[in-house]
PDB file of C-alpha atoms in Angstrom:
ATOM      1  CA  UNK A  26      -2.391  18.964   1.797  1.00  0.00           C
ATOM      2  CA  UNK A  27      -1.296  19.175   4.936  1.00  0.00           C
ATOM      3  CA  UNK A  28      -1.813  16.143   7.175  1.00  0.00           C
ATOM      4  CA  UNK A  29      -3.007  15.795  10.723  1.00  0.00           C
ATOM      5  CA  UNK A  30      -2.629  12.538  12.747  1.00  0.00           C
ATOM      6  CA  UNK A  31      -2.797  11.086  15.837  1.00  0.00           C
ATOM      7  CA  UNK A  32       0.080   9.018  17.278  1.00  0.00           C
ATOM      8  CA  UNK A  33       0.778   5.932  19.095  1.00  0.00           C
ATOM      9  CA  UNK A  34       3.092   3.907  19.761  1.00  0.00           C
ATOM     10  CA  UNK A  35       2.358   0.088  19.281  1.00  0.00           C
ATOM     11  CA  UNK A  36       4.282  -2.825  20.264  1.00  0.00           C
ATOM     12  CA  UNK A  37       4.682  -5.404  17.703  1.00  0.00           C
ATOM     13  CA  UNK A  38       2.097  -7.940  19.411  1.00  0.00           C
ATOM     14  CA  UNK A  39      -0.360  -5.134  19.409  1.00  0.00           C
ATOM     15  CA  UNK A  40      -1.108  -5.608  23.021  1.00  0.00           C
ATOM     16  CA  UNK A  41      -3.646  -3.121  24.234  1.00  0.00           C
ATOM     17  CA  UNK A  42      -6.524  -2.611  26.940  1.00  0.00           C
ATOM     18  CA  UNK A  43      -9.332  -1.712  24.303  1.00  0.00           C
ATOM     19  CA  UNK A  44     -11.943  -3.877  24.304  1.00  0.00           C
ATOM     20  CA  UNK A  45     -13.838  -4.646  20.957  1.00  0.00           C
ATOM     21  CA  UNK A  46     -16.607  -4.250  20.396  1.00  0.00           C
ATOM     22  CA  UNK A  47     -15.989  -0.379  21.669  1.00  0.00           C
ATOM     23  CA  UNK A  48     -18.891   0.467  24.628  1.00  0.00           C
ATOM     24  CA  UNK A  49     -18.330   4.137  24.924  1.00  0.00           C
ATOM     25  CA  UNK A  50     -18.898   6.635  28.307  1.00  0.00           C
ATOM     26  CA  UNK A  51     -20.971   9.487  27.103  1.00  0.00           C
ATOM     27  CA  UNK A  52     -19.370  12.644  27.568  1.00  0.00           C
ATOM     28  CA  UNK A  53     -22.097  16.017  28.578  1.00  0.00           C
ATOM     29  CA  UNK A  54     -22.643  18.922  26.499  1.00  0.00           C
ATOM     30  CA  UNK A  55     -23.935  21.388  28.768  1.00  0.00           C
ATOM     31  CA  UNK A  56     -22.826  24.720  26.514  1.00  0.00           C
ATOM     32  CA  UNK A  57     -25.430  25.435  23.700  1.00  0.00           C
ATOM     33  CA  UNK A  58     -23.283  27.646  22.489  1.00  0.00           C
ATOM     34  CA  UNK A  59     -20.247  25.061  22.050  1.00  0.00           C
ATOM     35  CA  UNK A  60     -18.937  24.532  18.349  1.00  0.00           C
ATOM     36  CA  UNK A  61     -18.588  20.684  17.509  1.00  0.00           C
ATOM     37  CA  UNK A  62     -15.580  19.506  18.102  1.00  0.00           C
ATOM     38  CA  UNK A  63     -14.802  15.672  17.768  1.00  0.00           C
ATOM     39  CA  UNK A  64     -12.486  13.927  20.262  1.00  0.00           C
ATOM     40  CA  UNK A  65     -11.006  10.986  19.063  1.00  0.00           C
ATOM     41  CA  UNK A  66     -11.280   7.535  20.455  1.00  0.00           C
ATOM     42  CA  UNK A  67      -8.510   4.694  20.831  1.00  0.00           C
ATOM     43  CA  UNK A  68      -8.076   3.480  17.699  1.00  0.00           C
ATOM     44  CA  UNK A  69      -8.392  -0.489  16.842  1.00  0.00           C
ATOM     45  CA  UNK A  70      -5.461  -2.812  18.063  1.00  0.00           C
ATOM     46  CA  UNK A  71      -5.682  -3.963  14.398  1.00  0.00           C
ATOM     47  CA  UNK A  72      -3.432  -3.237  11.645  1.00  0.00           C
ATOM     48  CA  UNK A  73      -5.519  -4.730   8.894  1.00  0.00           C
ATOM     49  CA  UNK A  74      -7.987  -0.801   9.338  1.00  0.00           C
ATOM     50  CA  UNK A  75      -4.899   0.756   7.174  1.00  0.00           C
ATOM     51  CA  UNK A  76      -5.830   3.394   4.703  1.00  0.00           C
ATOM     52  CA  UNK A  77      -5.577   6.394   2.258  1.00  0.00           C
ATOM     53  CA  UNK A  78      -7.447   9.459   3.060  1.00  0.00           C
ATOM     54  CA  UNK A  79      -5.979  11.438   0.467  1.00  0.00           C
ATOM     55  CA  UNK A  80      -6.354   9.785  -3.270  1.00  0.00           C
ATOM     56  CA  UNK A  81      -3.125   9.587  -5.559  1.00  0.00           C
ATOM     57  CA  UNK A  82      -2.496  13.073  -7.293  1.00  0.00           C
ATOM     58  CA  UNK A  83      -4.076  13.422 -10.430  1.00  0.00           C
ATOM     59  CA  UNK A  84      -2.735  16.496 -12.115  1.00  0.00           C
ATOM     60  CA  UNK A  85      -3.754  18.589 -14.608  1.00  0.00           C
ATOM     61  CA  UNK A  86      -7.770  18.765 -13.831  1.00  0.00           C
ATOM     62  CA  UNK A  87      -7.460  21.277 -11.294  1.00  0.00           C
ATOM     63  CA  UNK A  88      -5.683  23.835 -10.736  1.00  0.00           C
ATOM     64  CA  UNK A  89      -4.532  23.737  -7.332  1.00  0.00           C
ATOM     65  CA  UNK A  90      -3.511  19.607  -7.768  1.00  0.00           C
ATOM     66  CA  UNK A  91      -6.207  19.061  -5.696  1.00  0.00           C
ATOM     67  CA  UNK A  92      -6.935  15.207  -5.130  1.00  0.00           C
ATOM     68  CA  UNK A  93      -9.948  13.087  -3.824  1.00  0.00           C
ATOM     69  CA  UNK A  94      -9.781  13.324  -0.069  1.00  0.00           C
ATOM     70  CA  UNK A  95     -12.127  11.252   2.070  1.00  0.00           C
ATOM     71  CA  UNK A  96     -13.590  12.892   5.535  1.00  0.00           C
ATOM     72  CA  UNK A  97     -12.398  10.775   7.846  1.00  0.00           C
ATOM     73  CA  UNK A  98     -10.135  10.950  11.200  1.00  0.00           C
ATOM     74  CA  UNK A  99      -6.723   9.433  10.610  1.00  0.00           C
ATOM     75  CA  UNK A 100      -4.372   7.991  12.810  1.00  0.00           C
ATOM     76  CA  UNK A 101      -0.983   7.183  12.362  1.00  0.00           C
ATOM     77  CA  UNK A 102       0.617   4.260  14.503  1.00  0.00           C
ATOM     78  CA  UNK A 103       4.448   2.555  14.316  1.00  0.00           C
ATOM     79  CA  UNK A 104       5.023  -0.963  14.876  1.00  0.00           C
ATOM     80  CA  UNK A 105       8.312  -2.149  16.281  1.00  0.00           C
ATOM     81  CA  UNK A 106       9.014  -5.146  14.341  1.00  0.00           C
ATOM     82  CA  UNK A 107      12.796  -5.477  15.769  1.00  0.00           C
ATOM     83  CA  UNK A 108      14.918  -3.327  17.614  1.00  0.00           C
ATOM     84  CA  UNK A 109      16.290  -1.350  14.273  1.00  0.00           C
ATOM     85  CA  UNK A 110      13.291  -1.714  12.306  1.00  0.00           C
ATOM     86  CA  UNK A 111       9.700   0.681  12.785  1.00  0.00           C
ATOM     87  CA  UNK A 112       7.041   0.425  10.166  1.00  0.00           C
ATOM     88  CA  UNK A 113       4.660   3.383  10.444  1.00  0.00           C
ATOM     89  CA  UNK A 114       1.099   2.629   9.959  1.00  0.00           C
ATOM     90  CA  UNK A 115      -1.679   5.283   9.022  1.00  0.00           C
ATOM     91  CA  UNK A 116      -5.048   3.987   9.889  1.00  0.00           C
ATOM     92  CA  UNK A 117      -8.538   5.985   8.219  1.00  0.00           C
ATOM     93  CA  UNK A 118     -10.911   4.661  10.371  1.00  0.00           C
ATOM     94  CA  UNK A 119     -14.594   5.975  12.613  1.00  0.00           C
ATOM     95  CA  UNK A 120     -16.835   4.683  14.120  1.00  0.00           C
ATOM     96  CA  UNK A 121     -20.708   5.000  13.511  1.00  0.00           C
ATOM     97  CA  UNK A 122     -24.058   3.465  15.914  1.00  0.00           C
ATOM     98  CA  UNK A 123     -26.002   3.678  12.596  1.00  0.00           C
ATOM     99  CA  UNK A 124     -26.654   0.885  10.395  1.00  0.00           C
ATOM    100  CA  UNK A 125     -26.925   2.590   7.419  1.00  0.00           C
ATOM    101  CA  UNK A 126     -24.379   5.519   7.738  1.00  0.00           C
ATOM    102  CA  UNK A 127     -23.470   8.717   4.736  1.00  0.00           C
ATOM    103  CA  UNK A 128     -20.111   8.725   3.586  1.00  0.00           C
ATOM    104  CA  UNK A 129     -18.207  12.162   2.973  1.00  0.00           C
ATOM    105  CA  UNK A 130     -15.866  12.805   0.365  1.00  0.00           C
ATOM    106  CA  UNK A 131     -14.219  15.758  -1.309  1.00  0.00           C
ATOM    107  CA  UNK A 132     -14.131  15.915  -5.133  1.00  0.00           C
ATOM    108  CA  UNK A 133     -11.830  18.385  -6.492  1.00  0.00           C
ATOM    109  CA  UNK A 134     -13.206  17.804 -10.362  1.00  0.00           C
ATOM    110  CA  UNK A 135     -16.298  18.859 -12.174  1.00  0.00           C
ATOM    111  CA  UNK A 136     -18.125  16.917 -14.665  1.00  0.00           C
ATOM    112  CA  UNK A 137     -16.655  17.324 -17.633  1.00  0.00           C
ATOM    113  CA  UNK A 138     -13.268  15.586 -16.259  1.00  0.00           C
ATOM    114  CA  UNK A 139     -15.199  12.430 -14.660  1.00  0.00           C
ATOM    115  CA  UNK A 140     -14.970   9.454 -16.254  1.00  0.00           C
ATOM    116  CA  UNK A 141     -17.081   7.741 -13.630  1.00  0.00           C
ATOM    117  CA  UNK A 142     -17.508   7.892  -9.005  1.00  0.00           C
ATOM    118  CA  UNK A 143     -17.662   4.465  -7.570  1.00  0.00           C
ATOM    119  CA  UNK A 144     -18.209   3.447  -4.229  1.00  0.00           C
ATOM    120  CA  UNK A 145     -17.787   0.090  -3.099  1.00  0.00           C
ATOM    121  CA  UNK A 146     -18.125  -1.788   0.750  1.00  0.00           C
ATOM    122  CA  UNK A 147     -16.961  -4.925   1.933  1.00  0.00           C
ATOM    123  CA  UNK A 148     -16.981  -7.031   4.727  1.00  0.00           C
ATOM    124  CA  UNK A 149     -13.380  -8.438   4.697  1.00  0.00           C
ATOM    125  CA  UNK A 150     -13.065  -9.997   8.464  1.00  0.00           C
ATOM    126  CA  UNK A 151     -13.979 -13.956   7.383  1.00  0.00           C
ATOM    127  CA  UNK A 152     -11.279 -15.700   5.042  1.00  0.00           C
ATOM    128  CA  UNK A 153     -13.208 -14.632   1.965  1.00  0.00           C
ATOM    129  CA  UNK A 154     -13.397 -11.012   1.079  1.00  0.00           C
ATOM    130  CA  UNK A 155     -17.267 -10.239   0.574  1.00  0.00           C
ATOM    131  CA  UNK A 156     -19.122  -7.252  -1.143  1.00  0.00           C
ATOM    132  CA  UNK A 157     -22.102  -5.388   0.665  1.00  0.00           C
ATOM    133  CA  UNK A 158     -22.410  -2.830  -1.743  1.00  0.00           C
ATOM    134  CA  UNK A 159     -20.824  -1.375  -4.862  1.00  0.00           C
ATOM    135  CA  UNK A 160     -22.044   1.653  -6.943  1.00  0.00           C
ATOM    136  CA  UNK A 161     -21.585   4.187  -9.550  1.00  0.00           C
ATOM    137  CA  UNK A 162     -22.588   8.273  -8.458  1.00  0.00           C
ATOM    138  CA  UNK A 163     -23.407  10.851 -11.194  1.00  0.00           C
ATOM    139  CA  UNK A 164     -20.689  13.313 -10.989  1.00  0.00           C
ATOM    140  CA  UNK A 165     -21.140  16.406  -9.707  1.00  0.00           C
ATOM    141  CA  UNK A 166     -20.941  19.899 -11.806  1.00  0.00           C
ATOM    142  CA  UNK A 167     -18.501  21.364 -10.009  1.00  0.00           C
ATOM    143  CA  UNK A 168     -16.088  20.305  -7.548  1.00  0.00           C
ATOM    144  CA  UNK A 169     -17.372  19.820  -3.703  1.00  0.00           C
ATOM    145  CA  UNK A 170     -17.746  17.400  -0.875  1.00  0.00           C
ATOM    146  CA  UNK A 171     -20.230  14.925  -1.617  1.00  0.00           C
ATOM    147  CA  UNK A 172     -21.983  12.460   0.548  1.00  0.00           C
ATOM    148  CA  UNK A 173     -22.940   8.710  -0.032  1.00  0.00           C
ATOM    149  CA  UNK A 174     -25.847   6.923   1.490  1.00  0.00           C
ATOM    150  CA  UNK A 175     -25.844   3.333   2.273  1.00  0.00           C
ATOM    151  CA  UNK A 176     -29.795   2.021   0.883  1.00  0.00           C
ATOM    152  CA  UNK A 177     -31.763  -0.530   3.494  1.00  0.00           C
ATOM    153  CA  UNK A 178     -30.693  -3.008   1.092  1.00  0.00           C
ATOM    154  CA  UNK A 179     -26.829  -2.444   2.347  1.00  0.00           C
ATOM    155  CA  UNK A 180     -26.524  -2.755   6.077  1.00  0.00           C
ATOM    156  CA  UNK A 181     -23.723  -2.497   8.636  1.00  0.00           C
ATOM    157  CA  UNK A 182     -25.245  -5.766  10.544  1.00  0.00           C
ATOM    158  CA  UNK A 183     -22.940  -6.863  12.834  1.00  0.00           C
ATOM    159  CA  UNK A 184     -22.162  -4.688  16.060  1.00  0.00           C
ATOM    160  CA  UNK A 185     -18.191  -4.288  16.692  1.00  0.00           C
ATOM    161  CA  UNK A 186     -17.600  -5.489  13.193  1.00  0.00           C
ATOM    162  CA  UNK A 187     -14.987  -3.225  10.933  1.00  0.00           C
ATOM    163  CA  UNK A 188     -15.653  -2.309   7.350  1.00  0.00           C
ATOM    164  CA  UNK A 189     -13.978  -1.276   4.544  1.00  0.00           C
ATOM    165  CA  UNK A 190     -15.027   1.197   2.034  1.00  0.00           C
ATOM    166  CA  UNK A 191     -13.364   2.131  -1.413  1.00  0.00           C
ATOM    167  CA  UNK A 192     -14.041   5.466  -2.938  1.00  0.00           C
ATOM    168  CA  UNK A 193     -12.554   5.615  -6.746  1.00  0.00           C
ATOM    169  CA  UNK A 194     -12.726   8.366  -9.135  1.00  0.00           C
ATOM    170  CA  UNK A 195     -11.407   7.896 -12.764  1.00  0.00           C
ATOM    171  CA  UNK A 196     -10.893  10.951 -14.357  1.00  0.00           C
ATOM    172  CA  UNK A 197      -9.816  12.121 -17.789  1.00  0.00           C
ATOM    173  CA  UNK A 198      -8.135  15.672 -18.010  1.00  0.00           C
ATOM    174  CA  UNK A 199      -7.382  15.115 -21.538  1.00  0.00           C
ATOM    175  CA  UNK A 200      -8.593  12.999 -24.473  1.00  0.00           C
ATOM    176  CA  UNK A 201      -5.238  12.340 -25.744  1.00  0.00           C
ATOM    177  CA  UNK A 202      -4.224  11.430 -22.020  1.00  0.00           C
ATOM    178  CA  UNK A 203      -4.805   8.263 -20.462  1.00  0.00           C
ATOM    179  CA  UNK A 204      -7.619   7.933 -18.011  1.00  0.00           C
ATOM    180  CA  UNK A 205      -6.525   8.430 -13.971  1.00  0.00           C
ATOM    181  CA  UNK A 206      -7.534   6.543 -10.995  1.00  0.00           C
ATOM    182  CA  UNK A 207      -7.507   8.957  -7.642  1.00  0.00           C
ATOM    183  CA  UNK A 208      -9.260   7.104  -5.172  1.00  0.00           C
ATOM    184  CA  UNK A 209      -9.052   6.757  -0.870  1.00  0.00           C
ATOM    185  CA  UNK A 210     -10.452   3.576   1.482  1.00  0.00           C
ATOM    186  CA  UNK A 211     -10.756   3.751   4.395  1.00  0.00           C
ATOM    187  CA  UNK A 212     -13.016   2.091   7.465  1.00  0.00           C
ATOM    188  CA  UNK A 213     -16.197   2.052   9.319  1.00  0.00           C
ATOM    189  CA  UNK A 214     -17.023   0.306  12.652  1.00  0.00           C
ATOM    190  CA  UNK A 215     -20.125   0.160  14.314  1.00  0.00           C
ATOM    191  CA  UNK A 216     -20.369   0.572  18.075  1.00  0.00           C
ATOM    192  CA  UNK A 217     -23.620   0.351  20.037  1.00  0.00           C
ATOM    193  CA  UNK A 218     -24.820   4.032  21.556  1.00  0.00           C
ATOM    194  CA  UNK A 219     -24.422   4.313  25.157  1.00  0.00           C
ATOM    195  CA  UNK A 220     -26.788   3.780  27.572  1.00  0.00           C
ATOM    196  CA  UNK A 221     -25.938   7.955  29.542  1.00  0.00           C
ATOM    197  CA  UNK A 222     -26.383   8.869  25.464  1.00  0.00           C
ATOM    198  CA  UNK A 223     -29.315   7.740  24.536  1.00  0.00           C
ATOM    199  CA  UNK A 224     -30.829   9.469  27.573  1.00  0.00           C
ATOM    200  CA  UNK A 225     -29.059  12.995  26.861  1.00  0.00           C
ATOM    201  CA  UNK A 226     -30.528  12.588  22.988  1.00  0.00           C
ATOM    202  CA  UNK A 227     -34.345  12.713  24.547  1.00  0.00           C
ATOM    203  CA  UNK A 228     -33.763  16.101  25.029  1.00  0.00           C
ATOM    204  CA  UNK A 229     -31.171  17.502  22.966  1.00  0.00           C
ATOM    205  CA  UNK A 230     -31.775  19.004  19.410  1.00  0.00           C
ATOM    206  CA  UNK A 231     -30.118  17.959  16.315  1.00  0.00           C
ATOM    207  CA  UNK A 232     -27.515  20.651  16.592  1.00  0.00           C
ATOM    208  CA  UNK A 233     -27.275  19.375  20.281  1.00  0.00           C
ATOM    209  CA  UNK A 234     -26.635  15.329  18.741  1.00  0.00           C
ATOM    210  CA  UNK A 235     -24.131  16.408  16.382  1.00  0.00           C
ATOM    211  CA  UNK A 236     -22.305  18.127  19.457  1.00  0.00           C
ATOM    212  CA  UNK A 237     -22.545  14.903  21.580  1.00  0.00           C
ATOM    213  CA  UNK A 238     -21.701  11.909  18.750  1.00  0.00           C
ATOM    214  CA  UNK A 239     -18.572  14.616  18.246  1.00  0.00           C
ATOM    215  CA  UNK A 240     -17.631  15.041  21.932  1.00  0.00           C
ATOM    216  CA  UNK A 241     -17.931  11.063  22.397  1.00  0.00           C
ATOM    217  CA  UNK A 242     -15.975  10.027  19.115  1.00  0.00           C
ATOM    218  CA  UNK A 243     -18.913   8.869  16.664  1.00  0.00           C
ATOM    219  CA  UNK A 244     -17.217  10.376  13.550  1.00  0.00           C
ATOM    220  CA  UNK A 245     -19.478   9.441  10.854  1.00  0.00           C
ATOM    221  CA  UNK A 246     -22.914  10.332  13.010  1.00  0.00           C
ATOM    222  CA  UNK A 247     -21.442  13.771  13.837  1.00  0.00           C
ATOM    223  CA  UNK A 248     -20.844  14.919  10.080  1.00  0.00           C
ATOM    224  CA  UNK A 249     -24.034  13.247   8.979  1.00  0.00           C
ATOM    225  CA  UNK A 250     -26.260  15.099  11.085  1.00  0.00           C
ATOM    226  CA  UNK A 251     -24.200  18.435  10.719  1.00  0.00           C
ATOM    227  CA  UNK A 252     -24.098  17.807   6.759  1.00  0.00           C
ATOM    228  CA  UNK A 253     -28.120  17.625   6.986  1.00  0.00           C
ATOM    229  CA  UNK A 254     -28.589  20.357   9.336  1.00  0.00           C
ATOM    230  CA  UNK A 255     -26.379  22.447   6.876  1.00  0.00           C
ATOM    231  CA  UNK A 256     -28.479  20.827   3.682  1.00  0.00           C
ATOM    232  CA  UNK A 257     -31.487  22.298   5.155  1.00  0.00           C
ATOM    233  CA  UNK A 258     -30.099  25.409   6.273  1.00  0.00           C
ATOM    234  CA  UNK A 259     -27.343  26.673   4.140  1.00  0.00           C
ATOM    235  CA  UNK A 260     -27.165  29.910   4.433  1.00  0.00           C
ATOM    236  CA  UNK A 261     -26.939  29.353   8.434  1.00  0.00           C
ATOM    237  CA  UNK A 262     -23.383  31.005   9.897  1.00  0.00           C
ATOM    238  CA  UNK A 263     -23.570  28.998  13.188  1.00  0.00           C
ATOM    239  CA  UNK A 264     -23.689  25.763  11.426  1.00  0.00           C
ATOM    240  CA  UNK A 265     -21.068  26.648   8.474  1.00  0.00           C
ATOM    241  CA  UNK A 266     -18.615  28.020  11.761  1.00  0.00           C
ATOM    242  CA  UNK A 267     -19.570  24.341  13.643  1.00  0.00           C
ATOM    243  CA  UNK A 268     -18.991  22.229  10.228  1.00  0.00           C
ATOM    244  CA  UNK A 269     -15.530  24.313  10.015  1.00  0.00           C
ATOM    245  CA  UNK A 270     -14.625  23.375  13.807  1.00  0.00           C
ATOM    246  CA  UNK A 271     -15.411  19.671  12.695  1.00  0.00           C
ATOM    247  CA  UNK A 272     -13.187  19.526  10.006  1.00  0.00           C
ATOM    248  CA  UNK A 273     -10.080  21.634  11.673  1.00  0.00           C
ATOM    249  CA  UNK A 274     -10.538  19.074  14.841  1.00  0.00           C
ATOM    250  CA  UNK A 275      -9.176  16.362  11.895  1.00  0.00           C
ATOM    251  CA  UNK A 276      -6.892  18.352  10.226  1.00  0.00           C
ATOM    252  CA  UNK A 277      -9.071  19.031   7.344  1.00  0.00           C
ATOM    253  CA  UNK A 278      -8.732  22.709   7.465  1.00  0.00           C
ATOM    254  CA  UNK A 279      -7.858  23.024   3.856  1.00  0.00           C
ATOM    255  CA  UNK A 280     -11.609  21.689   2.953  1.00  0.00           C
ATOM    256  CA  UNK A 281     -13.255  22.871   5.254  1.00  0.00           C
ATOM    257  CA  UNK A 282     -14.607  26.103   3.125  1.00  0.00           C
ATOM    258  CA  UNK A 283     -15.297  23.508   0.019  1.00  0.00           C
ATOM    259  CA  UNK A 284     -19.214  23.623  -0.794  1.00  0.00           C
ATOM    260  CA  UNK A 285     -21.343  21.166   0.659  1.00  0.00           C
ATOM    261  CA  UNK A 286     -23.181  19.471  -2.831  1.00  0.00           C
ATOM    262  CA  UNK A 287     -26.382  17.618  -2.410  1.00  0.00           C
ATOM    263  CA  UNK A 288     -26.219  15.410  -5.387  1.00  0.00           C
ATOM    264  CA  UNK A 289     -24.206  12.885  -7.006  1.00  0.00           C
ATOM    265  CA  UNK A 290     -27.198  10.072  -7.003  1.00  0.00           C
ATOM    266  CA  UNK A 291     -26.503   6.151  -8.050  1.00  0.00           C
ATOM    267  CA  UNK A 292     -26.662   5.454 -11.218  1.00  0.00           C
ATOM    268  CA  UNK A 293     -26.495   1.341 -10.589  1.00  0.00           C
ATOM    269  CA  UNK A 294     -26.297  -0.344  -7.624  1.00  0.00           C
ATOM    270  CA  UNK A 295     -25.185  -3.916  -6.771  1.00  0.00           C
ATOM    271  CA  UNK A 296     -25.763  -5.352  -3.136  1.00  0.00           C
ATOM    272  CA  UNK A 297     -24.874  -8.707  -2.170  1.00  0.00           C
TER     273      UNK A 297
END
């Protein structure tokens, strides 16, 4: 698949005039018209938000090679750790002002080839790696994006805070094969909604927020409410042309015609 990034250069003490927690300046929408298009913030001074987007291949289950691919901006950094030595560093990371925010991936296997979908988020800033949340989706019938929903019981508490989710698939092409992990991780940081925002939400519509989180770099709020506007209207060309934009501004182009599947519910949940 072919892979879009953003660069920058980092020294090898990470120095950097980003403040965390992130407060971010709200940028206008005037244009009703305009397609949703996200802009991507600065992205953490903090090499510990490394990721996958794309899962380990898993042949044989589709037939395009297709792998698990999780919608999420990445970013791809290099750290000078001498004067003949630079390590690149690819972060997956967005940020969200919702405590409870959906998670998008793309599944490129139906049913019959999952062995089980699990989902699993932790809070790994103290010393001791903690679980919020861990658990297992019904597959869906046919391959798609699919969303996941964090329940009241799981809760991105702590503004500022990074958080790291795991998205595994095992899959089975073949009984007399052995079973196949394909999985991505990736994070999630919450930021507190700006002041000029909140005011332009009073009066914009939900096509109008999904526009704005976009414009002002709130990844995960932007594709949830454009995923929900498109749940409820699928059949809509504006929104299918605005979730396309979306996906192209992350260099998810390749995806971005994959159906949209409401489904996939828990089958057990365990929340810390």
């Amino acid at each position: 698949m072919k892979s879009f990034q953003f660069t920058i250069a980092l020294a090898i003490v990470f120095t950097s005039n980003i403040s965390y927690p992130l407060q971010l300046h709200a940028l206008p929408v005037n244009n009703h018209l305009a397609s949703v298009k996200f802009i991507p913030p600065p992205p953490p001074p903090d090499r510990s938000a490394t990721g996958s987007r794309g899962g380990a291949a898993s042949r044989g289950c589709n037939t395009a090679n297709q792998t698990v691919t999780a919608l999420v901006p990445t970013y791809q950094q290099t750290l000078k750790q001498s004067e003949q030595m630079v390590v690149p560093i690819i972060q997956v990371w967005g940020l969200t002002n919702s405590e409870h925010p959906d998670f998008f991936f793309f599944v490129p296997y139906d049913a019959s080839s999952i062995a089980n979908i699990e989902f699993v988020l932790k809070d790994e800033t103290s010393n001791k790696s903690q679980t919020l949340y861990r658990t297992y989706l019904t597959p869906p019938e046919s391959p798609g994006i699919i969303s996941v929903h964090l329940p009241p019981s799981a809760t991105l508490s702590e503004v500022g805070k990074m958080y790291h989710w795991f998205f595994k698939v095992r899959v089975q092409c073949d009984q007399k094969q052995p079973m196949k992990l394909d999985y991505v991780n990736g994070w999630v940081q919450r930021v507190n909604q700006n002041s000029t925002l909140t005011e332009q939400f009073k009066q914009a519509s939900i096509e109008q927020k999904a526009r704005l989180y976009a414009a002002n770099g709130v990844w995960y709020d932007a594709i949830m409410t454009l995923a929900k506007l498109r749940f409820t209207n699928p059949k809509n060309h504006t929104l299918l042309a605005n979730w396309t934009t979306l996906l192209h501004s992350i260099g998810l182009e390749e995806i971005a015609n994959k159906p949209l599947i409401n489904c996939c519910k828990p089958r057990f949940n365990n929340t810390n």
